[in-house]
Amino acid sequence: MLKTEHFDNALIGEDVLIEDNVILGHRYHPACGRAVIGPHSILRAGTILYGDVKTGAYFQSGHHTVIRARVEMGDYCTVMNGAVIEGMVKMGDGVRLMSHVYVASRTCFGSRVICGPNVVFLNEKRPGRIEEHAKGACVEDDVMIGGGALILPGVHIGARSFIAAGAVVTKDVPAGSLVVGFPGRISPLPEELNVPCRPEMAFQKTDLWHPEGADPFDAYWVDGYGDAPVPEKL
C-alpha cells in the first residue's frame, strides 16, 4: 500500500488503503480542486481519480477504474474493474457499478442501485449530427440493472425497477417495473422482485478479495460444479 502523503492534490480520510500505480487527484485543468476520499475506502492498482471527485465512506474501486471530474458519491459506493465514469455524475449511497460499466456524463443515481457488468449509460440521442444538450439517465432508488443492459439518453428509471440482462431501455420506466428485451418491454414487477435491493449487496464494507475481509478460503463453492478450485492453500 502507498502512503497517502504521496498525493498532494487529494484529501484522504482515515484507514484508506491505496495500492500501487494509483493516480489520485489528477490535475486535469489548472483550476481543478482536490479529490476527496472518504474513510475506510480502498483504491486498487491502476485506479485513476481526477481532482474534483468526492467519495463517501467505504468506497471501493477495482483495478483500472477511471473516474473523471465532478463526480459526487455517497457512502458504500463501488466502481469495479475497468469501469469508467465520464464526470459530472451524482450517486447516492450504496451504488455498485460492476466491471466494465460505462457511465456518460450528466447521469444521476439514487441510492442502492446495482449495475451488472458491461452496462452502458449514454447521454446523446443523435451524436455528431444535431447539436443538443447531453443528458444521461436518472435512476431512482433500489433499481437493479442486469449485465449488458443499454440505457439510452435522458430516460428516467423509477424506484424499485428491475432491468433484465441485455435489455435496451429506450423510454421512461415507471416505478416498480420489469424491463425485458430490445427494445425494452415494460411490465409490472413480479411479486418476488418487488422488494428493495438487499442491504448486504448495497452496503458492503469489504468484498471477497479485500485484504481486511474474511479469509476467501472460507467462501462457499457451488454444489454440483465439481471440486472447488485450489481446494487448499498452496
CSV table of N, CA and C in Angstrom, one decimal, residues 176-234:
chain,number,residue,atom,x,y,z
A,176,GLY,N,-41.4,0.5,-10.0
A,176,GLY,CA,-41.9,-0.9,-9.8
A,176,GLY,C,-42.1,-1.6,-11.1
A,177,SER,N,-41.3,-1.5,-12.0
A,177,SER,CA,-41.4,-2.1,-13.3
A,177,SER,C,-40.4,-3.1,-13.6
A,178,LEU,N,-40.7,-4.1,-14.5
A,178,LEU,CA,-39.7,-5.0,-15.1
A,178,LEU,C,-39.6,-4.7,-16.5
A,179,VAL,N,-38.3,-4.6,-17.0
A,179,VAL,CA,-38.0,-4.3,-18.4
A,179,VAL,C,-37.2,-5.4,-19.0
A,180,VAL,N,-37.7,-6.0,-20.1
A,180,VAL,CA,-37.0,-7.1,-20.7
A,180,VAL,C,-37.0,-6.9,-22.2
A,181,GLY,N,-35.9,-7.2,-22.9
A,181,GLY,CA,-35.8,-7.3,-24.3
A,181,GLY,C,-35.3,-6.0,-25.0
A,182,PHE,N,-35.3,-6.1,-26.4
A,182,PHE,CA,-34.9,-5.0,-27.2
A,182,PHE,C,-35.9,-4.7,-28.3
A,183,PRO,N,-36.5,-3.5,-28.3
A,183,PRO,CA,-36.5,-2.5,-27.3
A,183,PRO,C,-37.1,-3.0,-26.0
A,184,GLY,N,-36.8,-2.4,-24.9
A,184,GLY,CA,-37.3,-2.9,-23.6
A,184,GLY,C,-38.8,-2.9,-23.5
A,185,ARG,N,-39.4,-4.0,-23.1
A,185,ARG,CA,-40.8,-4.1,-22.9
A,185,ARG,C,-41.1,-3.9,-21.4
A,186,ILE,N,-42.0,-3.0,-21.0
A,186,ILE,CA,-42.2,-2.7,-19.6
A,186,ILE,C,-43.5,-3.4,-19.1
A,187,SER,N,-43.3,-4.0,-18.0
A,187,SER,CA,-44.5,-4.7,-17.3
A,187,SER,C,-44.3,-4.5,-15.8
A,188,PRO,N,-45.4,-4.7,-15.0
A,188,PRO,CA,-45.3,-4.7,-13.6
A,188,PRO,C,-44.3,-5.7,-13.0
A,189,LEU,N,-43.6,-5.4,-12.0
A,189,LEU,CA,-42.7,-6.3,-11.3
A,189,LEU,C,-43.5,-7.5,-10.8
A,190,PRO,N,-43.0,-8.7,-11.0
A,190,PRO,CA,-43.5,-9.9,-10.3
A,190,PRO,C,-43.4,-9.7,-8.8
A,191,GLU,N,-44.2,-10.3,-8.0
A,191,GLU,CA,-44.2,-10.1,-6.6
A,191,GLU,C,-42.9,-10.4,-6.0
A,192,GLU,N,-42.2,-11.4,-6.4
A,192,GLU,CA,-40.9,-11.8,-5.7
A,192,GLU,C,-39.8,-10.8,-6.0
A,193,LEU,N,-40.0,-10.0,-7.0
A,193,LEU,CA,-39.0,-9.0,-7.3
A,193,LEU,C,-39.3,-7.6,-6.8
A,194,ASN,N,-40.5,-7.4,-6.3
A,194,ASN,CA,-41.0,-6.1,-5.8
A,194,ASN,C,-40.5,-5.9,-4.4
A,195,VAL,N,-39.2,-5.9,-4.2
A,195,VAL,CA,-38.6,-5.7,-2.9
A,195,VAL,C,-37.4,-4.8,-3.1
A,196,PRO,N,-36.9,-4.1,-2.0
A,196,PRO,CA,-35.7,-3.3,-2.1
A,196,PRO,C,-34.5,-4.1,-2.4
A,197,CYS,N,-33.5,-3.5,-2.9
A,197,CYS,CA,-32.2,-4.2,-3.1
A,197,CYS,C,-31.7,-4.6,-1.8
A,198,ARG,N,-31.1,-5.8,-1.7
A,198,ARG,CA,-30.6,-6.4,-0.5
A,198,ARG,C,-29.5,-5.5,0.1
A,199,PRO,N,-29.7,-5.2,1.4
A,199,PRO,CA,-28.7,-4.3,2.0
A,199,PRO,C,-27.3,-4.8,2.0
A,200,GLU,N,-27.1,-6.2,2.1
A,200,GLU,CA,-25.8,-6.7,2.2
A,200,GLU,C,-25.1,-6.6,0.8
A,201,MET,N,-25.8,-6.4,-0.3
A,201,MET,CA,-25.2,-6.0,-1.6
A,201,MET,C,-24.8,-4.6,-1.7
A,202,ALA,N,-25.7,-3.7,-1.2
A,202,ALA,CA,-25.6,-2.3,-1.4
A,202,ALA,C,-24.6,-1.7,-0.4
A,203,PHE,N,-24.5,-2.2,0.8
A,203,PHE,CA,-23.7,-1.6,1.8
A,203,PHE,C,-22.5,-2.5,2.3
A,204,GLN,N,-21.7,-3.0,1.4
A,204,GLN,CA,-20.6,-3.8,1.8
A,204,GLN,C,-19.4,-2.9,2.3
A,205,LYS,N,-18.9,-3.3,3.4
A,205,LYS,CA,-17.6,-2.7,3.9
A,205,LYS,C,-16.4,-3.3,3.2
A,206,THR,N,-16.5,-4.6,2.9
A,206,THR,CA,-15.4,-5.3,2.2
A,206,THR,C,-16.0,-6.2,1.2
A,207,ASP,N,-15.2,-6.7,0.3
A,207,ASP,CA,-15.7,-7.7,-0.6
A,207,ASP,C,-14.8,-9.0,-0.4
A,208,LEU,N,-15.0,-10.0,-1.3
A,208,LEU,CA,-14.4,-11.3,-1.1
A,208,LEU,C,-12.8,-11.1,-1.2
A,209,TRP,N,-12.4,-10.1,-2.0
A,209,TRP,CA,-10.9,-10.0,-2.2
A,209,TRP,C,-10.3,-8.9,-1.5
A,210,HIS,N,-11.0,-8.3,-0.5
A,210,HIS,CA,-10.5,-7.2,0.3
A,210,HIS,C,-9.4,-7.7,1.3
A,211,PRO,N,-8.3,-7.1,1.4
A,211,PRO,CA,-7.2,-7.6,2.3
A,211,PRO,C,-7.6,-7.6,3.8
A,212,GLU,N,-8.7,-6.8,4.2
A,212,GLU,CA,-9.1,-6.8,5.6
A,212,GLU,C,-10.4,-7.6,5.7
A,213,GLY,N,-10.9,-8.3,4.7
A,213,GLY,CA,-12.1,-9.0,4.8
A,213,GLY,C,-11.9,-10.4,5.3
A,214,ALA,N,-12.9,-11.2,5.2
A,214,ALA,CA,-12.8,-12.6,5.7
A,214,ALA,C,-11.9,-13.4,4.8
A,215,ASP,N,-11.3,-14.5,5.3
A,215,ASP,CA,-10.5,-15.4,4.5
A,215,ASP,C,-11.2,-15.9,3.3
A,216,PRO,N,-10.8,-15.6,2.1
A,216,PRO,CA,-11.6,-16.1,0.9
A,216,PRO,C,-11.7,-17.6,0.8
A,217,PHE,N,-10.8,-18.4,1.5
A,217,PHE,CA,-10.8,-19.8,1.5
A,217,PHE,C,-12.1,-20.3,2.3
A,218,ASP,N,-12.7,-19.4,3.1
A,218,ASP,CA,-13.9,-19.8,3.8
A,218,ASP,C,-15.2,-19.6,3.0
A,219,ALA,N,-15.0,-19.0,1.8
A,219,ALA,CA,-16.2,-18.8,0.9
A,219,ALA,C,-16.7,-20.1,0.3
A,220,TYR,N,-18.0,-20.2,0.1
A,220,TYR,CA,-18.6,-21.5,-0.3
A,220,TYR,C,-18.3,-21.7,-1.8
A,221,TRP,N,-18.2,-22.9,-2.2
A,221,TRP,CA,-18.2,-23.3,-3.7
A,221,TRP,C,-19.6,-23.9,-4.0
A,222,VAL,N,-19.9,-24.0,-5.2
A,222,VAL,CA,-21.3,-24.4,-5.6
A,222,VAL,C,-21.4,-25.9,-5.8
A,223,ASP,N,-22.3,-26.5,-5.1
A,223,ASP,CA,-22.5,-28.0,-5.2
A,223,ASP,C,-22.9,-28.3,-6.6
A,224,GLY,N,-22.3,-29.4,-7.1
A,224,GLY,CA,-22.6,-29.9,-8.5
A,224,GLY,C,-21.6,-29.3,-9.5
A,225,TYR,N,-20.7,-28.4,-9.2
A,225,TYR,CA,-19.8,-27.8,-10.1
A,225,TYR,C,-18.4,-28.5,-10.1
A,226,GLY,N,-18.3,-29.6,-9.4
A,226,GLY,CA,-17.1,-30.3,-9.2
A,226,GLY,C,-16.3,-29.8,-8.0
A,227,ASP,N,-15.1,-30.3,-7.9
A,227,ASP,CA,-14.3,-29.8,-6.7
A,227,ASP,C,-14.0,-28.4,-6.8
A,228,ALA,N,-13.9,-27.7,-5.6
A,228,ALA,CA,-13.6,-26.3,-5.6
A,228,ALA,C,-12.2,-26.0,-6.1
A,229,PRO,N,-12.0,-24.9,-6.9
A,229,PRO,CA,-10.7,-24.6,-7.4
A,229,PRO,C,-9.7,-24.3,-6.2
A,230,VAL,N,-8.5,-24.7,-6.4
A,230,VAL,CA,-7.5,-24.5,-5.3
A,230,VAL,C,-8.0,-24.9,-4.0
A,231,PRO,N,-8.3,-26.2,-3.7
A,231,PRO,CA,-9.0,-26.6,-2.5
A,231,PRO,C,-8.2,-26.4,-1.2
A,232,GLU,N,-7.0,-26.2,-1.3
A,232,GLU,CA,-6.2,-25.9,-0.1
A,232,GLU,C,-5.1,-24.9,-0.5
A,233,LYS,N,-4.7,-24.2,0.5
A,233,LYS,CA,-3.7,-23.1,0.3
A,233,LYS,C,-2.4,-23.7,-0.1
A,234,LEU,N,-1.8,-23.1,-1.1
A,234,LEU,CA,-0.5,-23.6,-1.7
A,234,LEU,C,0.7,-23.1,-1.0
